JSON list of C-alpha atoms in Angstrom, two decimals:
[
{"chain": "I", "resi": 394, "resn": "MET", "atom": "CA", "xyz": [70.60, 70.15, 73.60]},
{"chain": "I", "resi": 395, "resn": "VAL", "atom": "CA", "xyz": [72.35, 71.33, 76.74]},
{"chain": "I", "resi": 396, "resn": "LEU", "atom": "CA", "xyz": [75.01, 73.56, 75.20]},
{"chain": "I", "resi": 397, "resn": "LEU", "atom": "CA", "xyz": [73.30, 76.91, 75.79]},
{"chain": "I", "resi": 398, "resn": "PRO", "atom": "CA", "xyz": [71.97, 76.08, 79.27]},
{"chain": "I", "resi": 399, "resn": "GLY", "atom": "CA", "xyz": [75.49, 74.99, 80.25]},
{"chain": "I", "resi": 400, "resn": "LEU", "atom": "CA", "xyz": [76.90, 78.25, 78.93]},
{"chain": "I", "resi": 401, "resn": "HIS", "atom": "CA", "xyz": [74.22, 80.32, 80.64]},
{"chain": "I", "resi": 402, "resn": "GLU", "atom": "CA", "xyz": [74.70, 78.56, 83.98]},
{"chain": "I", "resi": 403, "resn": "LYS", "atom": "CA", "xyz": [78.52, 78.60, 83.62]},
{"chain": "I", "resi": 404, "resn": "ASP", "atom": "CA", "xyz": [78.46, 74.84, 84.16]},
{"chain": "I", "resi": 405, "resn": "ILE", "atom": "CA", "xyz": [81.48, 73.32, 82.41]},
{"chain": "I", "resi": 406, "resn": "VAL", "atom": "CA", "xyz": [80.20, 69.77, 82.85]},
{"chain": "I", "resi": 407, "resn": "VAL", "atom": "CA", "xyz": [76.90, 70.50, 81.12]},
{"chain": "I", "resi": 408, "resn": "PHE", "atom": "CA", "xyz": [78.54, 72.72, 78.48]},
{"chain": "I", "resi": 409, "resn": "GLY", "atom": "CA", "xyz": [81.15, 70.05, 77.74]},
{"chain": "I", "resi": 410, "resn": "LYS", "atom": "CA", "xyz": [78.45, 67.42, 77.40]},
{"chain": "I", "resi": 411, "resn": "GLY", "atom": "CA", "xyz": [76.76, 69.70, 74.87]},
{"chain": "I", "resi": 412, "resn": "LEU", "atom": "CA", "xyz": [79.98, 70.12, 72.90]},
{"chain": "I", "resi": 413, "resn": "SER", "atom": "CA", "xyz": [80.39, 66.36, 72.72]},
{"chain": "I", "resi": 414, "resn": "GLU", "atom": "CA", "xyz": [76.74, 65.80, 71.78]},
{"chain": "I", "resi": 415, "resn": "LEU", "atom": "CA", "xyz": [77.10, 68.34, 68.98]},
{"chain": "I", "resi": 416, "resn": "GLN", "atom": "CA", "xyz": [79.48, 65.91, 67.24]},
{"chain": "I", "resi": 417, "resn": "ASN", "atom": "CA", "xyz": [76.54, 63.58, 66.55]},
{"chain": "I", "resi": 418, "resn": "ILE", "atom": "CA", "xyz": [73.98, 66.07, 65.24]},
{"chain": "I", "resi": 419, "resn": "GLY", "atom": "CA", "xyz": [73.17, 67.14, 61.68]},
{"chain": "I", "resi": 420, "resn": "PHE", "atom": "CA", "xyz": [75.99, 67.95, 59.28]},
{"chain": "I", "resi": 421, "resn": "LYS", "atom": "CA", "xyz": [78.57, 67.83, 62.08]},
{"chain": "I", "resi": 422, "resn": "LYS", "atom": "CA", "xyz": [77.86, 64.11, 62.34]},
{"chain": "I", "resi": 423, "resn": "GLN", "atom": "CA", "xyz": [78.83, 63.73, 58.68]},
{"chain": "I", "resi": 424, "resn": "GLU", "atom": "CA", "xyz": [81.99, 65.78, 59.25]},
{"chain": "I", "resi": 425, "resn": "VAL", "atom": "CA", "xyz": [82.99, 63.44, 62.05]},
{"chain": "I", "resi": 426, "resn": "ASN", "atom": "CA", "xyz": [82.09, 60.31, 60.07]},
{"chain": "I", "resi": 427, "resn": "VAL", "atom": "CA", "xyz": [84.48, 61.15, 57.21]},
{"chain": "I", "resi": 428, "resn": "GLN", "atom": "CA", "xyz": [87.44, 61.54, 59.58]},
{"chain": "I", "resi": 429, "resn": "PRO", "atom": "CA", "xyz": [90.17, 58.91, 59.77]},
{"chain": "I", "resi": 430, "resn": "THR", "atom": "CA", "xyz": [89.76, 56.38, 62.57]},
{"chain": "I", "resi": 431, "resn": "LEU", "atom": "CA", "xyz": [92.65, 57.99, 64.47]},
{"chain": "I", "resi": 432, "resn": "ILE", "atom": "CA", "xyz": [90.79, 61.31, 64.74]},
{"chain": "I", "resi": 433, "resn": "LYS", "atom": "CA", "xyz": [87.68, 59.61, 66.12]},
{"chain": "I", "resi": 434, "resn": "GLU", "atom": "CA", "xyz": [89.86, 57.66, 68.55]},
{"chain": "I", "resi": 435, "resn": "LEU", "atom": "CA", "xyz": [91.56, 60.89, 69.64]},
{"chain": "I", "resi": 436, "resn": "ILE", "atom": "CA", "xyz": [88.21, 62.55, 70.38]},
{"chain": "I", "resi": 437, "resn": "GLN", "atom": "CA", "xyz": [87.22, 59.53, 72.48]},
{"chain": "I", "resi": 438, "resn": "PHE", "atom": "CA", "xyz": [90.65, 59.43, 74.14]},
{"chain": "I", "resi": 439, "resn": "MET", "atom": "CA", "xyz": [90.33, 63.03, 75.33]},
{"chain": "I", "resi": 440, "resn": "ALA", "atom": "CA", "xyz": [86.83, 62.34, 76.65]},
{"chain": "I", "resi": 441, "resn": "GLU", "atom": "CA", "xyz": [88.17, 59.39, 78.62]},
{"chain": "I", "resi": 442, "resn": "ASN", "atom": "CA", "xyz": [91.16, 61.35, 79.96]},
{"chain": "I", "resi": 443, "resn": "GLY", "atom": "CA", "xyz": [89.65, 64.38, 81.60]},
{"chain": "I", "resi": 444, "resn": "ALA", "atom": "CA", "xyz": [88.00, 66.47, 78.89]},
{"chain": "I", "resi": 445, "resn": "TYR", "atom": "CA", "xyz": [84.49, 67.67, 79.74]},
{"chain": "I", "resi": 446, "resn": "GLY", "atom": "CA", "xyz": [83.84, 67.85, 76.01]},
{"chain": "I", "resi": 447, "resn": "SER", "atom": "CA", "xyz": [85.76, 66.92, 72.88]},
{"chain": "I", "resi": 448, "resn": "GLY", "atom": "CA", "xyz": [85.31, 67.08, 69.14]},
{"chain": "I", "resi": 449, "resn": "ILE", "atom": "CA", "xyz": [86.60, 68.36, 65.83]},
{"chain": "I", "resi": 450, "resn": "SER", "atom": "CA", "xyz": [86.64, 71.82, 64.34]},
{"chain": "I", "resi": 451, "resn": "SER", "atom": "CA", "xyz": [84.69, 71.89, 61.07]},
{"chain": "I", "resi": 452, "resn": "PHE", "atom": "CA", "xyz": [86.02, 69.11, 58.83]},
{"chain": "I", "resi": 453, "resn": "GLY", "atom": "CA", "xyz": [89.10, 68.72, 61.00]},
{"chain": "I", "resi": 454, "resn": "CYS", "atom": "CA", "xyz": [91.50, 67.58, 61.51]},
{"chain": "I", "resi": 455, "resn": "THR", "atom": "CA", "xyz": [91.86, 70.02, 64.38]},
{"chain": "I", "resi": 456, "resn": "THR", "atom": "CA", "xyz": [90.46, 68.41, 67.51]},
{"chain": "I", "resi": 457, "resn": "TYR", "atom": "CA", "xyz": [89.77, 69.92, 70.90]},
{"chain": "I", "resi": 458, "resn": "GLY", "atom": "CA", "xyz": [89.27, 68.87, 74.48]},
{"chain": "I", "resi": 459, "resn": "LEU", "atom": "CA", "xyz": [87.65, 71.17, 77.04]},
{"chain": "I", "resi": 460, "resn": "VAL", "atom": "CA", "xyz": [89.11, 71.17, 80.55]},
{"chain": "I", "resi": 461, "resn": "GLU", "atom": "CA", "xyz": [89.03, 73.57, 83.47]},
{"chain": "I", "resi": 462, "resn": "GLY", "atom": "CA", "xyz": [92.27, 75.13, 84.70]},
{"chain": "I", "resi": 463, "resn": "ILE", "atom": "CA", "xyz": [95.86, 75.14, 83.54]},
{"chain": "I", "resi": 464, "resn": "GLU", "atom": "CA", "xyz": [96.87, 72.08, 85.56]},
{"chain": "I", "resi": 465, "resn": "ASN", "atom": "CA", "xyz": [94.15, 69.94, 84.01]},
{"chain": "I", "resi": 466, "resn": "ALA", "atom": "CA", "xyz": [95.08, 71.35, 80.61]},
{"chain": "I", "resi": 467, "resn": "LYS", "atom": "CA", "xyz": [98.72, 70.36, 81.09]},
{"chain": "I", "resi": 468, "resn": "ILE", "atom": "CA", "xyz": [97.73, 66.85, 82.15]},
{"chain": "I", "resi": 469, "resn": "LEU", "atom": "CA", "xyz": [95.50, 66.36, 79.11]},
{"chain": "I", "resi": 470, "resn": "GLU", "atom": "CA", "xyz": [98.13, 67.94, 76.88]},
{"chain": "I", "resi": 471, "resn": "GLN", "atom": "CA", "xyz": [100.77, 65.44, 78.03]},
{"chain": "I", "resi": 472, "resn": "LYS", "atom": "CA", "xyz": [98.46, 62.44, 77.72]},
{"chain": "I", "resi": 473, "resn": "THR", "atom": "CA", "xyz": [97.37, 63.57, 74.26]},
{"chain": "I", "resi": 474, "resn": "LYS", "atom": "CA", "xyz": [100.97, 64.04, 73.12]},
{"chain": "I", "resi": 475, "resn": "GLU", "atom": "CA", "xyz": [101.74, 60.49, 74.27]},
{"chain": "I", "resi": 476, "resn": "PHE", "atom": "CA", "xyz": [98.69, 59.17, 72.43]},
{"chain": "I", "resi": 477, "resn": "LEU", "atom": "CA", "xyz": [99.65, 60.97, 69.23]},
{"chain": "I", "resi": 478, "resn": "ASN", "atom": "CA", "xyz": [103.31, 59.96, 69.45]},
{"chain": "I", "resi": 479, "resn": "LYS", "atom": "CA", "xyz": [102.22, 56.32, 69.55]},
{"chain": "I", "resi": 480, "resn": "ASN", "atom": "CA", "xyz": [100.05, 56.91, 66.48]},
{"chain": "I", "resi": 481, "resn": "GLY", "atom": "CA", "xyz": [102.20, 58.89, 64.05]},
{"chain": "I", "resi": 482, "resn": "GLY", "atom": "CA", "xyz": [102.56, 62.23, 65.81]},
{"chain": "I", "resi": 483, "resn": "GLY", "atom": "CA", "xyz": [100.77, 65.54, 65.87]},
{"chain": "I", "resi": 484, "resn": "LYS", "atom": "CA", "xyz": [100.80, 68.94, 67.54]},
{"chain": "I", "resi": 485, "resn": "VAL", "atom": "CA", "xyz": [99.12, 69.69, 70.86]},
{"chain": "I", "resi": 486, "resn": "PHE", "atom": "CA", "xyz": [98.75, 73.09, 72.47]},
{"chain": "I", "resi": 487, "resn": "ILE", "atom": "CA", "xyz": [96.83, 74.81, 75.24]},
{"chain": "I", "resi": 488, "resn": "THR", "atom": "CA", "xyz": [94.70, 77.87, 74.59]},
{"chain": "I", "resi": 489, "resn": "ASN", "atom": "CA", "xyz": [92.03, 79.90, 76.40]},
{"chain": "I", "resi": 490, "resn": "VAL", "atom": "CA", "xyz": [88.43, 80.35, 75.37]},
{"chain": "I", "resi": 491, "resn": "ASN", "atom": "CA", "xyz": [87.07, 83.77, 74.46]},
{"chain": "I", "resi": 492, "resn": "ASN", "atom": "CA", "xyz": [84.42, 84.55, 77.06]},
{"chain": "I", "resi": 493, "resn": "GLU", "atom": "CA", "xyz": [83.63, 88.02, 75.73]},
{"chain": "I", "resi": 494, "resn": "GLY", "atom": "CA", "xyz": [81.64, 87.16, 72.64]},
{"chain": "I", "resi": 495, "resn": "MET", "atom": "CA", "xyz": [81.48, 89.05, 69.36]},
{"chain": "I", "resi": 496, "resn": "LYS", "atom": "CA", "xyz": [82.92, 92.55, 69.19]},
{"chain": "I", "resi": 497, "resn": "PHE", "atom": "CA", "xyz": [82.57, 95.07, 66.39]},
{"chain": "I", "resi": 498, "resn": "LYS", "atom": "CA", "xyz": [84.89, 97.96, 65.68]},
{"chain": "I", "resi": 499, "resn": "ILE", "atom": "CA", "xyz": [83.92, 100.76, 63.31]},
{"chain": "I", "resi": 500, "resn": "LEU", "atom": "CA", "xyz": [86.87, 101.68, 61.12]},
{"chain": "I", "resi": 501, "resn": "THR", "atom": "CA", "xyz": [86.13, 105.13, 59.68]}
]
């Protein structure tokens, strides 16, 4: 598993590889297996079109592709929209990751 070393080293290539590998481990593998073919094809499509890592969130059908920088995000966003439009549609959006970790706030 290379997810944590990639995170620690701030290496998006290694971290992305770990995200993708996670899709084939343990219960996550079962979550992916029960997805419609289109979802599995979308994950593969993003991996082949610039994403360092791709997968599904929980049981889906939210998928994600990890890229670096807004320009790369826009390129993958456009390609993914085209892919989805050819296959029944879907929503695509760009978001940032939270690099700060867990925060607690005492409410008293």
